[in-house]
mmCIF file of N, CA and C in Angstrom:
data_model
loop_
_atom_site.group_PDB
_atom_site.id
_atom_site.type_symbol
_atom_site.label_atom_id
_atom_site.label_comp_id
_atom_site.label_asym_id
_atom_site.label_seq_id
_atom_site.Cartn_x
_atom_site.Cartn_y
_atom_site.Cartn_z
ATOM 1 N N UNK A 1 7.569 4.015 16.346
ATOM 2 C CA UNK A 1 7.373 5.254 15.647
ATOM 3 C C UNK A 1 6.101 5.227 14.859
ATOM 4 N N UNK A 2 5.443 6.335 14.807
ATOM 5 C CA UNK A 2 4.191 6.477 14.090
ATOM 6 C C UNK A 2 4.300 7.550 13.022
ATOM 7 N N UNK A 3 3.939 7.240 11.795
ATOM 8 C CA UNK A 3 3.896 8.191 10.728
ATOM 9 C C UNK A 3 2.502 8.304 10.185
ATOM 10 N N UNK A 4 2.099 9.471 9.770
ATOM 11 C CA UNK A 4 0.821 9.705 9.142
ATOM 12 C C UNK A 4 1.003 9.863 7.624
ATOM 13 N N UNK A 5 0.402 9.025 6.870
ATOM 14 C CA UNK A 5 0.623 8.974 5.449
ATOM 15 C C UNK A 5 -0.710 9.043 4.712
ATOM 16 N N UNK A 6 -0.646 9.561 3.485
ATOM 17 C CA UNK A 6 -1.839 9.422 2.590
ATOM 18 C C UNK A 6 -1.863 7.983 2.108
ATOM 19 N N UNK A 7 -2.959 7.544 1.472
ATOM 20 C CA UNK A 7 -3.009 6.160 1.028
ATOM 21 C C UNK A 7 -1.927 5.899 -0.067
ATOM 22 N N UNK A 8 -1.663 6.849 -0.882
ATOM 23 C CA UNK A 8 -0.676 6.689 -1.933
ATOM 24 C C UNK A 8 0.741 6.518 -1.264
ATOM 25 N N UNK A 9 1.009 7.287 -0.274
ATOM 26 C CA UNK A 9 2.288 7.239 0.425
ATOM 27 C C UNK A 9 2.396 5.899 1.157
ATOM 28 N N UNK A 10 1.236 5.460 1.708
ATOM 29 C CA UNK A 10 1.246 4.143 2.429
ATOM 30 C C UNK A 10 1.555 3.021 1.405
ATOM 31 N N UNK A 11 0.990 3.133 0.191
ATOM 32 C CA UNK A 11 1.242 2.129 -0.829
ATOM 33 C C UNK A 11 2.761 2.073 -1.143
ATOM 34 N N UNK A 12 3.343 3.246 -1.349
ATOM 35 C CA UNK A 12 4.767 3.250 -1.628
ATOM 36 C C UNK A 12 5.618 2.691 -0.483
ATOM 37 N N UNK A 13 5.247 3.005 0.741
ATOM 38 C CA UNK A 13 5.927 2.444 1.895
ATOM 39 C C UNK A 13 5.760 0.924 1.911
ATOM 40 N N UNK A 14 4.554 0.464 1.734
ATOM 41 C CA UNK A 14 4.237 -0.927 1.721
ATOM 42 C C UNK A 14 5.053 -1.744 0.658
ATOM 43 N N UNK A 15 5.047 -1.141 -0.549
ATOM 44 C CA UNK A 15 5.735 -1.898 -1.655
ATOM 45 C C UNK A 15 7.197 -1.961 -1.360
ATOM 46 N N UNK A 16 7.809 -0.890 -0.845
ATOM 47 C CA UNK A 16 9.246 -0.919 -0.459
ATOM 48 C C UNK A 16 9.482 -1.962 0.638
ATOM 49 N N UNK A 17 8.535 -1.988 1.593
ATOM 50 C CA UNK A 17 8.655 -2.985 2.660
ATOM 51 C C UNK A 17 8.549 -4.433 2.128
ATOM 52 N N UNK A 18 7.594 -4.623 1.233
ATOM 53 C CA UNK A 18 7.471 -5.990 0.640
ATOM 54 C C UNK A 18 8.739 -6.359 -0.146
ATOM 55 N N UNK A 19 9.355 -5.420 -0.847
ATOM 56 C CA UNK A 19 10.607 -5.640 -1.538
ATOM 57 C C UNK A 19 11.640 -6.100 -0.519
ATOM 58 N N UNK A 20 11.739 -5.411 0.627
ATOM 59 C CA UNK A 20 12.703 -5.776 1.595
ATOM 60 C C UNK A 20 12.472 -7.149 2.216
ATOM 61 N N UNK A 21 11.230 -7.531 2.346
ATOM 62 C CA UNK A 21 10.847 -8.864 2.831
ATOM 63 C C UNK A 21 11.284 -9.916 1.793
ATOM 64 N N UNK A 22 11.096 -9.611 0.542
ATOM 65 C CA UNK A 22 11.510 -10.489 -0.541
ATOM 66 C C UNK A 22 13.045 -10.612 -0.599
ATOM 67 N N UNK A 23 13.720 -9.510 -0.499
ATOM 68 C CA UNK A 23 15.170 -9.459 -0.546
ATOM 69 C C UNK A 23 15.773 -10.197 0.630
ATOM 70 N N UNK A 24 15.118 -10.198 1.787
ATOM 71 C CA UNK A 24 15.555 -10.897 2.970
ATOM 72 C C UNK A 24 15.314 -12.394 2.892
ATOM 73 N N UNK A 25 14.617 -12.812 1.844
ATOM 74 C CA UNK A 25 14.354 -14.245 1.676
ATOM 75 C C UNK A 25 13.134 -14.780 2.433
ATOM 76 N N UNK A 26 12.346 -13.872 3.024
ATOM 77 C CA UNK A 26 11.161 -14.302 3.791
ATOM 78 C C UNK A 26 10.067 -14.745 2.826
ATOM 79 N N UNK A 27 10.018 -14.223 1.602
ATOM 80 C CA UNK A 27 9.148 -14.742 0.511
ATOM 81 C C UNK A 27 9.991 -14.890 -0.704
ATOM 82 N N UNK A 28 9.559 -15.863 -1.517
ATOM 83 C CA UNK A 28 10.344 -16.153 -2.766
ATOM 84 C C UNK A 28 10.123 -15.086 -3.836
ATOM 85 N N UNK A 29 8.860 -14.669 -3.966
ATOM 86 C CA UNK A 29 8.568 -13.687 -5.003
ATOM 87 C C UNK A 29 7.432 -12.780 -4.554
ATOM 88 N N UNK A 30 7.339 -11.636 -5.179
ATOM 89 C CA UNK A 30 6.232 -10.723 -4.852
ATOM 90 C C UNK A 30 4.898 -11.396 -5.224
ATOM 91 N N UNK A 31 3.949 -11.340 -4.296
ATOM 92 C CA UNK A 31 2.613 -11.902 -4.612
ATOM 93 C C UNK A 31 2.061 -11.197 -5.882
ATOM 94 N N UNK A 32 1.329 -12.039 -6.650
ATOM 95 C CA UNK A 32 0.840 -11.532 -7.972
ATOM 96 C C UNK A 32 -0.140 -10.344 -7.752
ATOM 97 N N UNK A 33 -0.987 -10.369 -6.724
ATOM 98 C CA UNK A 33 -1.902 -9.230 -6.556
ATOM 99 C C UNK A 33 -1.188 -7.976 -6.129
ATOM 100 N N UNK A 34 -0.081 -8.096 -5.454
ATOM 101 C CA UNK A 34 0.732 -6.936 -5.040
ATOM 102 C C UNK A 34 1.476 -6.401 -6.288
ATOM 103 N N UNK A 35 1.960 -7.261 -7.060
ATOM 104 C CA UNK A 35 2.659 -6.819 -8.289
ATOM 105 C C UNK A 35 1.730 -6.173 -9.310
ATOM 106 N N UNK A 36 0.560 -6.756 -9.434
ATOM 107 C CA UNK A 36 -0.441 -6.112 -10.351
ATOM 108 C C UNK A 36 -0.882 -4.745 -9.809
ATOM 109 N N UNK A 37 -1.047 -4.624 -8.548
ATOM 110 C CA UNK A 37 -1.370 -3.363 -7.978
ATOM 111 C C UNK A 37 -0.263 -2.329 -8.193
ATOM 112 N N UNK A 38 0.964 -2.733 -8.106
ATOM 113 C CA UNK A 38 2.109 -1.837 -8.403
ATOM 114 C C UNK A 38 2.055 -1.374 -9.824
ATOM 115 N N UNK A 39 1.772 -2.298 -10.770
ATOM 116 C CA UNK A 39 1.624 -1.908 -12.180
ATOM 117 C C UNK A 39 0.566 -0.793 -12.321
ATOM 118 N N UNK A 40 -0.602 -1.020 -11.614
ATOM 119 C CA UNK A 40 -1.660 -0.036 -11.701
ATOM 120 C C UNK A 40 -1.262 1.297 -11.100
ATOM 121 N N UNK A 41 -0.531 1.224 -9.997
ATOM 122 C CA UNK A 41 0.001 2.419 -9.314
ATOM 123 C C UNK A 41 0.905 3.240 -10.248
ATOM 124 N N UNK A 42 1.708 2.516 -10.977
ATOM 125 C CA UNK A 42 2.630 3.157 -11.971
ATOM 126 C C UNK A 42 1.975 3.603 -13.208
ATOM 127 N N UNK A 43 0.727 3.297 -13.393
ATOM 128 C CA UNK A 43 0.003 3.716 -14.619
ATOM 129 C C UNK A 43 0.163 2.790 -15.773
ATOM 130 N N UNK A 44 0.553 1.536 -15.491
ATOM 131 C CA UNK A 44 0.804 0.549 -16.517
ATOM 132 C C UNK A 44 -0.419 -0.309 -16.809
ATOM 133 N N UNK A 45 -1.544 0.020 -16.197
ATOM 134 C CA UNK A 45 -2.775 -0.697 -16.352
ATOM 135 C C UNK A 45 -3.882 0.339 -16.764
ATOM 136 N N UNK A 46 -4.975 -0.184 -17.335
ATOM 137 C CA UNK A 46 -6.023 0.735 -17.773
ATOM 138 C C UNK A 46 -6.595 1.485 -16.571
ATOM 139 N N UNK A 47 -6.706 0.850 -15.486
ATOM 140 C CA UNK A 47 -7.281 1.485 -14.286
ATOM 141 C C UNK A 47 -6.197 1.698 -13.248
ATOM 142 N N UNK A 48 -6.211 2.775 -12.566
ATOM 143 C CA UNK A 48 -5.227 3.082 -11.520
ATOM 144 C C UNK A 48 -5.487 2.283 -10.241
ATOM 145 N N UNK A 49 -4.623 2.446 -9.283
ATOM 146 C CA UNK A 49 -4.750 1.768 -8.009
ATOM 147 C C UNK A 49 -5.638 2.586 -7.085
ATOM 148 N N UNK A 50 -6.845 2.073 -6.802
ATOM 149 C CA UNK A 50 -7.803 2.799 -5.952
ATOM 150 C C UNK A 50 -7.576 2.600 -4.485
ATOM 151 N N UNK A 51 -8.156 3.500 -3.719
ATOM 152 C CA UNK A 51 -7.993 3.477 -2.270
ATOM 153 C C UNK A 51 -8.497 2.211 -1.645
ATOM 154 N N UNK A 52 -9.603 1.657 -2.056
ATOM 155 C CA UNK A 52 -10.139 0.377 -1.456
ATOM 156 C C UNK A 52 -9.156 -0.745 -1.691
ATOM 157 N N UNK A 53 -8.572 -0.791 -2.870
ATOM 158 C CA UNK A 53 -7.633 -1.884 -3.182
ATOM 159 C C UNK A 53 -6.344 -1.734 -2.308
ATOM 160 N N UNK A 54 -5.890 -0.519 -2.132
ATOM 161 C CA UNK A 54 -4.729 -0.298 -1.237
ATOM 162 C C UNK A 54 -5.060 -0.777 0.150
ATOM 163 N N UNK A 55 -6.192 -0.398 0.713
ATOM 164 C CA UNK A 55 -6.539 -0.808 2.005
ATOM 165 C C UNK A 55 -6.669 -2.306 2.140
ATOM 166 N N UNK A 56 -7.260 -2.934 1.135
ATOM 167 C CA UNK A 56 -7.428 -4.398 1.222
ATOM 168 C C UNK A 56 -6.022 -5.133 1.142
ATOM 169 N N UNK A 57 -5.161 -4.654 0.345
ATOM 170 C CA UNK A 57 -3.827 -5.317 0.248
ATOM 171 C C UNK A 57 -2.964 -5.099 1.470
ATOM 172 N N UNK A 58 -2.988 -3.871 2.022
ATOM 173 C CA UNK A 58 -2.190 -3.627 3.187
ATOM 174 C C UNK A 58 -2.770 -4.403 4.367
ATOM 175 N N UNK A 59 -4.056 -4.534 4.433
ATOM 176 C CA UNK A 59 -4.718 -5.283 5.540
ATOM 177 C C UNK A 59 -4.411 -6.821 5.348
ATOM 178 N N UNK A 60 -4.399 -7.249 4.141
ATOM 179 C CA UNK A 60 -4.102 -8.633 3.855
ATOM 180 C C UNK A 60 -2.674 -9.047 4.248
ATOM 181 N N UNK A 61 -1.676 -8.249 3.785
ATOM 182 C CA UNK A 61 -0.238 -8.653 3.906
ATOM 183 C C UNK A 61 0.448 -8.006 5.087
ATOM 184 N N UNK A 62 -0.072 -6.934 5.668
ATOM 185 C CA UNK A 62 0.583 -6.279 6.793
ATOM 186 C C UNK A 62 -0.377 -5.708 7.784
ATOM 187 N N UNK A 63 -1.263 -6.561 8.368
ATOM 188 C CA UNK A 63 -2.311 -6.033 9.227
ATOM 189 C C UNK A 63 -1.805 -5.338 10.497
ATOM 190 N N UNK A 64 -0.622 -5.737 10.984
ATOM 191 C CA UNK A 64 -0.041 -5.135 12.187
ATOM 192 C C UNK A 64 0.775 -3.878 11.878
ATOM 193 N N UNK A 65 1.143 -3.689 10.628
ATOM 194 C CA UNK A 65 1.971 -2.590 10.276
ATOM 195 C C UNK A 65 1.194 -1.255 10.004
ATOM 196 N N UNK A 66 -0.041 -1.392 9.519
ATOM 197 C CA UNK A 66 -0.817 -0.204 9.104
ATOM 198 C C UNK A 66 -2.109 -0.149 9.901
ATOM 199 N N UNK A 67 -2.530 1.045 10.254
ATOM 200 C CA UNK A 67 -3.813 1.343 10.857
ATOM 201 C C UNK A 67 -4.468 2.427 10.068
ATOM 202 N N UNK A 68 -5.753 2.296 9.798
ATOM 203 C CA UNK A 68 -6.473 3.226 8.953
ATOM 204 C C UNK A 68 -7.431 4.021 9.820
ATOM 205 N N UNK A 69 -7.457 5.351 9.551
ATOM 206 C CA UNK A 69 -8.404 6.245 10.196
ATOM 207 C C UNK A 69 -8.963 7.186 9.133
ATOM 208 N N UNK A 70 -10.249 7.508 9.196
ATOM 209 C CA UNK A 70 -10.868 8.404 8.304
ATOM 210 C C UNK A 70 -10.853 9.790 9.043
ATOM 211 N N UNK A 71 -10.496 10.813 8.358
ATOM 212 C CA UNK A 71 -10.452 12.121 8.960
ATOM 213 C C UNK A 71 -11.139 13.120 8.003
ATOM 214 N N UNK A 72 -11.938 13.973 8.667
ATOM 215 C CA UNK A 72 -12.584 15.068 7.968
ATOM 216 C C UNK A 72 -12.173 16.334 8.653
ATOM 217 N N UNK A 73 -11.681 17.253 7.858
ATOM 218 C CA UNK A 73 -11.253 18.520 8.445
ATOM 219 C C UNK A 73 -12.133 19.661 7.933
ATOM 220 N N UNK A 74 -12.704 20.403 8.779
ATOM 221 C CA UNK A 74 -13.614 21.531 8.434
ATOM 222 C C UNK A 74 -12.863 22.788 8.717
ATOM 223 N N UNK A 75 -12.758 23.669 7.740
ATOM 224 C CA UNK A 75 -12.175 25.038 7.857
ATOM 225 C C UNK A 75 -13.324 26.016 7.880
ATOM 226 N N UNK A 76 -13.536 26.607 9.016
ATOM 227 C CA UNK A 76 -14.608 27.598 9.144
ATOM 228 C C UNK A 76 -14.042 28.988 8.929
ATOM 229 N N UNK A 77 -14.815 29.791 8.218
ATOM 230 C CA UNK A 77 -14.340 31.179 7.945
ATOM 231 C C UNK A 77 -15.042 32.139 8.815
#
């Protein structure tokens, strides 16, 4: 199945997936960089979670799960 998501939606999907991986015992705890990014996403850090950081973390931890495409849409009048 293929879903098209914004980067924010992809982050939410990724974090829930990482939680399920942790709950299944595949990892002992959430990686520190993922947890820090979640704090930033929630607004608990001075700087928010930027697009570049989302792409880097999803590529690092789930390279086969996510594919990134840039799209530009032009509306002509």
